Amino acid sequence: MASTFWQSTVGKKIVMGVTGLIMIGYLVVHMVANAKIFFGPEEFNAYGHWLRVMGAPVLHHEWGLWGARVILLTSVILHGVSAYQLSRRDIKARPEKYVHSKPRMSYATRTMRWGGVILGLFIVWHVLDLTTGTVHSGGFQEGHPYQNVVDTFSTWYGNVIYIVAMLAMGMHVRHGFWSAAQTLGAGNRTRDRAFKALANGLAIVLTVGFISVPVGVMTGVVS
Amino acid sequence: MKLTLRVWRQKNADTPGAMATYELDGVSQDMSFLEMLDILNEELIVKGEEPVAFDHDCREGICGACSLVINGDAHGPERTTTCQLHMRSFKDGDTIDIEPWRASAFPVIKDLVVDRSAFDRVIQAGGYITAPTGSAPEAHATPVPKADADYAFEHAECIGCGACVAACPNGAAMLFTSAKVNHLNVLPQGSPERETRVLDMVSQMDAEGFGGCTLTGECATACPKGIPLFSITSMNKEWLRATRKVKR
């Protein structure tokens, strides 16, 4: 069963669709939680603390958090490995370009592969910056996420990296969400407008929602 | 009409090819694209040159033999087959680029002719039904709902020309395979092989070296028979259903 999925181009695409939807679900929660930053350091830092005691008293300290991390990391790896293997195959299946060629696909569709690579690199930077603090600009303080976020978005490169990555994320979600609907067999003629609208809506809301944080810091709303 | 044609010339599968330029005069607007190539070939034969090899058969738009990527579009600028494309779609003095289908599963045999037998092997893997031979069955023995009959017919329109593969940036055969799978899977006559059909045809499609689907939609735009992009969605659904039903 598992090998049927992994050996087939259709199966591998289904793996990408499911893991992609898991990550979109996470992004929605992450974006909504980010909005807490506009209500002051106490509320935001308390939320950061809650993530560690999530599921208590059933779950031990940080078990819920690590569970989520394992699911997300597995999703990112499966999504990336599938994309890499399918892309290699696609390039091999069309080795010769047309002499007379014209770009016809939408920008979001054409940038899925490189956009995905940019997002992968961004995730590494984002974790090293705000979770481990390894590449953090100011003095990284464990347990003070509010101050850490303000520090990151007080540097020009922090803002540039974040905003570029969020624009790439928006485009990736735009084609990715609609594609997942087709890959998982949910799309059809009558539902297509709804799926397209949902994909565009998700892309816009997520992009604007995430970018509002660095904009908030830049304009002094968050400081 | 006076035209400049840039045509892909390739002696055989082992020799690298290149674009060659020809000037052609006296082309009528009412000629089909293939008749225009016939005129070019007549001129080439008179000059003692090798005529341009291209696939064609019925010239009525129903057999799926003709191909050609014309100015970057599979079957040219109109939504029809190359044989039903007329020179009135072009202007006097135009330069027209003519290339073969490009996909590693469709190797060039000569000039504009490619080997499409990969499609035959995908059909052999599951594009059939099990039916007793002998006299024609009673027409009312197996009722088919009108909606299902229409759905099957929409997909049965696929003539297997390969324009979907030629247009796809990944050289994928998903639209062809899905048209064939959906055509038979929706009908009662096709239901005994419903699960094995989709699994076997998809796995043969992969084995032939076609690429995967990234849902760019190029295939459905190029298809001369208007097979919808959602055909692929339906096949994915059938494939998922079959993996749950069949234990391998």
PDB file of C-alpha atoms in Angstrom, chain A residues 73-183:
ATOM      1  CA  LEU A  73       8.930  18.284  10.104  1.00  0.00           C
ATOM      2  CA  THR A  74       7.667  15.005   8.618  1.00  0.00           C
ATOM      3  CA  SER A  75       5.306  16.983   6.354  1.00  0.00           C
ATOM      4  CA  VAL A  76       8.052  19.338   5.163  1.00  0.00           C
ATOM      5  CA  ILE A  77      10.415  16.447   4.429  1.00  0.00           C
ATOM      6  CA  LEU A  78       7.826  14.299   2.606  1.00  0.00           C
ATOM      7  CA  HIS A  79       6.614  17.343   0.636  1.00  0.00           C
ATOM      8  CA  GLY A  80      10.158  18.373  -0.327  1.00  0.00           C
ATOM      9  CA  VAL A  81      11.427  14.896  -1.210  1.00  0.00           C
ATOM     10  CA  SER A  82       8.329  14.181  -3.341  1.00  0.00           C
ATOM     11  CA  ALA A  83       8.677  17.535  -5.094  1.00  0.00           C
ATOM     12  CA  TYR A  84      12.371  16.921  -5.777  1.00  0.00           C
ATOM     13  CA  GLN A  85      11.822  13.416  -7.158  1.00  0.00           C
ATOM     14  CA  LEU A  86       8.815  14.419  -9.276  1.00  0.00           C
ATOM     15  CA  SER A  87      10.641  17.489 -10.633  1.00  0.00           C
ATOM     16  CA  ARG A  88      13.660  15.388 -11.639  1.00  0.00           C
ATOM     17  CA  ARG A  89      11.301  13.043 -13.439  1.00  0.00           C
ATOM     18  CA  ASP A  90       9.419  15.906 -15.147  1.00  0.00           C
ATOM     19  CA  ILE A  91      12.625  17.480 -16.436  1.00  0.00           C
ATOM     20  CA  LYS A  92      13.762  14.108 -17.790  1.00  0.00           C
ATOM     21  CA  ALA A  93      10.381  13.575 -19.485  1.00  0.00           C
ATOM     22  CA  ARG A  94      10.765  16.797 -21.508  1.00  0.00           C
ATOM     23  CA  PRO A  95      14.498  17.046 -22.297  1.00  0.00           C
ATOM     24  CA  GLU A  96      14.191  19.150 -25.445  1.00  0.00           C
ATOM     25  CA  LYS A  97      12.652  22.627 -25.405  1.00  0.00           C
ATOM     26  CA  TYR A  98      10.579  24.000 -28.261  1.00  0.00           C
ATOM     27  CA  VAL A  99      12.443  26.492 -30.450  1.00  0.00           C
ATOM     28  CA  HIS A 100       9.261  28.575 -30.522  1.00  0.00           C
ATOM     29  CA  SER A 101       8.123  28.654 -26.908  1.00  0.00           C
ATOM     30  CA  LYS A 102       5.992  31.104 -24.984  1.00  0.00           C
ATOM     31  CA  PRO A 103       5.355  31.338 -21.239  1.00  0.00           C
ATOM     32  CA  ARG A 104       1.653  30.669 -20.725  1.00  0.00           C
ATOM     33  CA  MET A 105       1.316  29.352 -17.196  1.00  0.00           C
ATOM     34  CA  SER A 106       0.399  31.807 -14.464  1.00  0.00           C
ATOM     35  CA  TYR A 107       3.231  33.294 -12.391  1.00  0.00           C
ATOM     36  CA  ALA A 108       2.184  31.284  -9.315  1.00  0.00           C
ATOM     37  CA  THR A 109       2.305  28.031 -11.298  1.00  0.00           C
ATOM     38  CA  ARG A 110       5.691  28.751 -12.874  1.00  0.00           C
ATOM     39  CA  THR A 111       7.330  29.644  -9.561  1.00  0.00           C
ATOM     40  CA  MET A 112       6.174  26.571  -7.578  1.00  0.00           C
ATOM     41  CA  ARG A 113       9.577  24.838  -7.681  1.00  0.00           C
ATOM     42  CA  TRP A 114      11.894  27.768  -6.910  1.00  0.00           C
ATOM     43  CA  GLY A 115       9.286  29.303  -4.606  1.00  0.00           C
ATOM     44  CA  GLY A 116       9.286  26.018  -2.683  1.00  0.00           C
ATOM     45  CA  VAL A 117      13.082  26.087  -2.382  1.00  0.00           C
ATOM     46  CA  ILE A 118      12.937  29.694  -1.102  1.00  0.00           C
ATOM     47  CA  LEU A 119      10.303  28.677   1.477  1.00  0.00           C
ATOM     48  CA  GLY A 120      12.447  25.724   2.621  1.00  0.00           C
ATOM     49  CA  LEU A 121      15.439  28.020   3.175  1.00  0.00           C
ATOM     50  CA  PHE A 122      13.200  30.565   4.908  1.00  0.00           C
ATOM     51  CA  ILE A 123      11.919  27.939   7.374  1.00  0.00           C
ATOM     52  CA  VAL A 124      15.525  27.079   8.332  1.00  0.00           C
ATOM     53  CA  TRP A 125      16.347  30.770   8.890  1.00  0.00           C
ATOM     54  CA  HIS A 126      13.072  31.418  10.732  1.00  0.00           C
ATOM     55  CA  VAL A 127      13.710  28.538  13.201  1.00  0.00           C
ATOM     56  CA  LEU A 128      17.373  29.533  13.729  1.00  0.00           C
ATOM     57  CA  ASP A 129      16.273  33.154  14.254  1.00  0.00           C
ATOM     58  CA  LEU A 130      13.242  32.916  16.550  1.00  0.00           C
ATOM     59  CA  THR A 131      13.177  29.366  17.984  1.00  0.00           C
ATOM     60  CA  THR A 132      16.825  28.546  18.719  1.00  0.00           C
ATOM     61  CA  GLY A 133      18.132  32.124  18.500  1.00  0.00           C
ATOM     62  CA  THR A 134      21.295  30.937  16.725  1.00  0.00           C
ATOM     63  CA  VAL A 135      21.273  33.678  14.074  1.00  0.00           C
ATOM     64  CA  HIS A 136      19.212  36.209  16.044  1.00  0.00           C
ATOM     65  CA  SER A 137      20.229  39.864  15.600  1.00  0.00           C
ATOM     66  CA  GLY A 138      19.880  41.229  19.151  1.00  0.00           C
ATOM     67  CA  GLY A 139      20.471  39.309  22.348  1.00  0.00           C
ATOM     68  CA  PHE A 140      18.075  36.354  22.042  1.00  0.00           C
ATOM     69  CA  GLN A 141      16.012  35.904  25.196  1.00  0.00           C
ATOM     70  CA  GLU A 142      14.421  32.520  25.845  1.00  0.00           C
ATOM     71  CA  GLY A 143      10.809  32.974  26.983  1.00  0.00           C
ATOM     72  CA  HIS A 144      10.527  36.554  25.632  1.00  0.00           C
ATOM     73  CA  PRO A 145       9.251  36.022  22.088  1.00  0.00           C
ATOM     74  CA  TYR A 146       7.736  39.536  21.911  1.00  0.00           C
ATOM     75  CA  GLN A 147      11.126  41.235  22.307  1.00  0.00           C
ATOM     76  CA  ASN A 148      12.797  38.710  19.959  1.00  0.00           C
ATOM     77  CA  VAL A 149      10.251  39.428  17.196  1.00  0.00           C
ATOM     78  CA  VAL A 150      10.731  43.191  17.624  1.00  0.00           C
ATOM     79  CA  ASP A 151      14.541  42.707  17.411  1.00  0.00           C
ATOM     80  CA  THR A 152      14.295  40.697  14.181  1.00  0.00           C
ATOM     81  CA  PHE A 153      12.036  43.206  12.467  1.00  0.00           C
ATOM     82  CA  SER A 154      14.198  46.120  13.590  1.00  0.00           C
ATOM     83  CA  THR A 155      16.847  45.012  11.070  1.00  0.00           C
ATOM     84  CA  TRP A 156      16.400  45.740   7.371  1.00  0.00           C
ATOM     85  CA  TYR A 157      17.452  42.251   6.302  1.00  0.00           C
ATOM     86  CA  GLY A 158      15.052  40.643   8.767  1.00  0.00           C
ATOM     87  CA  ASN A 159      12.186  42.519   7.134  1.00  0.00           C
ATOM     88  CA  VAL A 160      13.381  41.835   3.568  1.00  0.00           C
ATOM     89  CA  ILE A 161      13.841  38.078   4.099  1.00  0.00           C
ATOM     90  CA  TYR A 162      10.487  37.764   5.854  1.00  0.00           C
ATOM     91  CA  ILE A 163       8.414  39.814   3.401  1.00  0.00           C
ATOM     92  CA  VAL A 164       9.943  38.167   0.306  1.00  0.00           C
ATOM     93  CA  ALA A 165       9.325  34.726   1.818  1.00  0.00           C
ATOM     94  CA  MET A 166       5.721  35.592   2.690  1.00  0.00           C
ATOM     95  CA  LEU A 167       5.026  36.767  -0.886  1.00  0.00           C
ATOM     96  CA  ALA A 168       6.487  33.457  -2.122  1.00  0.00           C
ATOM     97  CA  MET A 169       4.308  31.622   0.415  1.00  0.00           C
ATOM     98  CA  GLY A 170       1.188  33.389  -0.837  1.00  0.00           C
ATOM     99  CA  MET A 171       1.850  32.363  -4.423  1.00  0.00           C
ATOM    100  CA  HIS A 172       2.764  28.812  -3.405  1.00  0.00           C
ATOM    101  CA  VAL A 173      -0.526  28.504  -1.488  1.00  0.00           C
ATOM    102  CA  ARG A 174      -2.506  29.997  -4.381  1.00  0.00           C
ATOM    103  CA  HIS A 175      -1.544  27.235  -6.845  1.00  0.00           C
ATOM    104  CA  GLY A 176      -0.903  24.624  -4.152  1.00  0.00           C
ATOM    105  CA  PHE A 177      -4.294  24.667  -2.455  1.00  0.00           C
ATOM    106  CA  TRP A 178      -6.236  24.462  -5.719  1.00  0.00           C
ATOM    107  CA  SER A 179      -3.873  21.737  -6.977  1.00  0.00           C
ATOM    108  CA  ALA A 180      -4.350  19.721  -3.791  1.00  0.00           C
ATOM    109  CA  ALA A 181      -8.108  19.790  -4.409  1.00  0.00           C
ATOM    110  CA  GLN A 182      -7.540  18.279  -7.888  1.00  0.00           C
ATOM    111  CA  THR A 183      -4.906  15.790  -6.708  1.00  0.00           C
TER     112      THR A 183
END
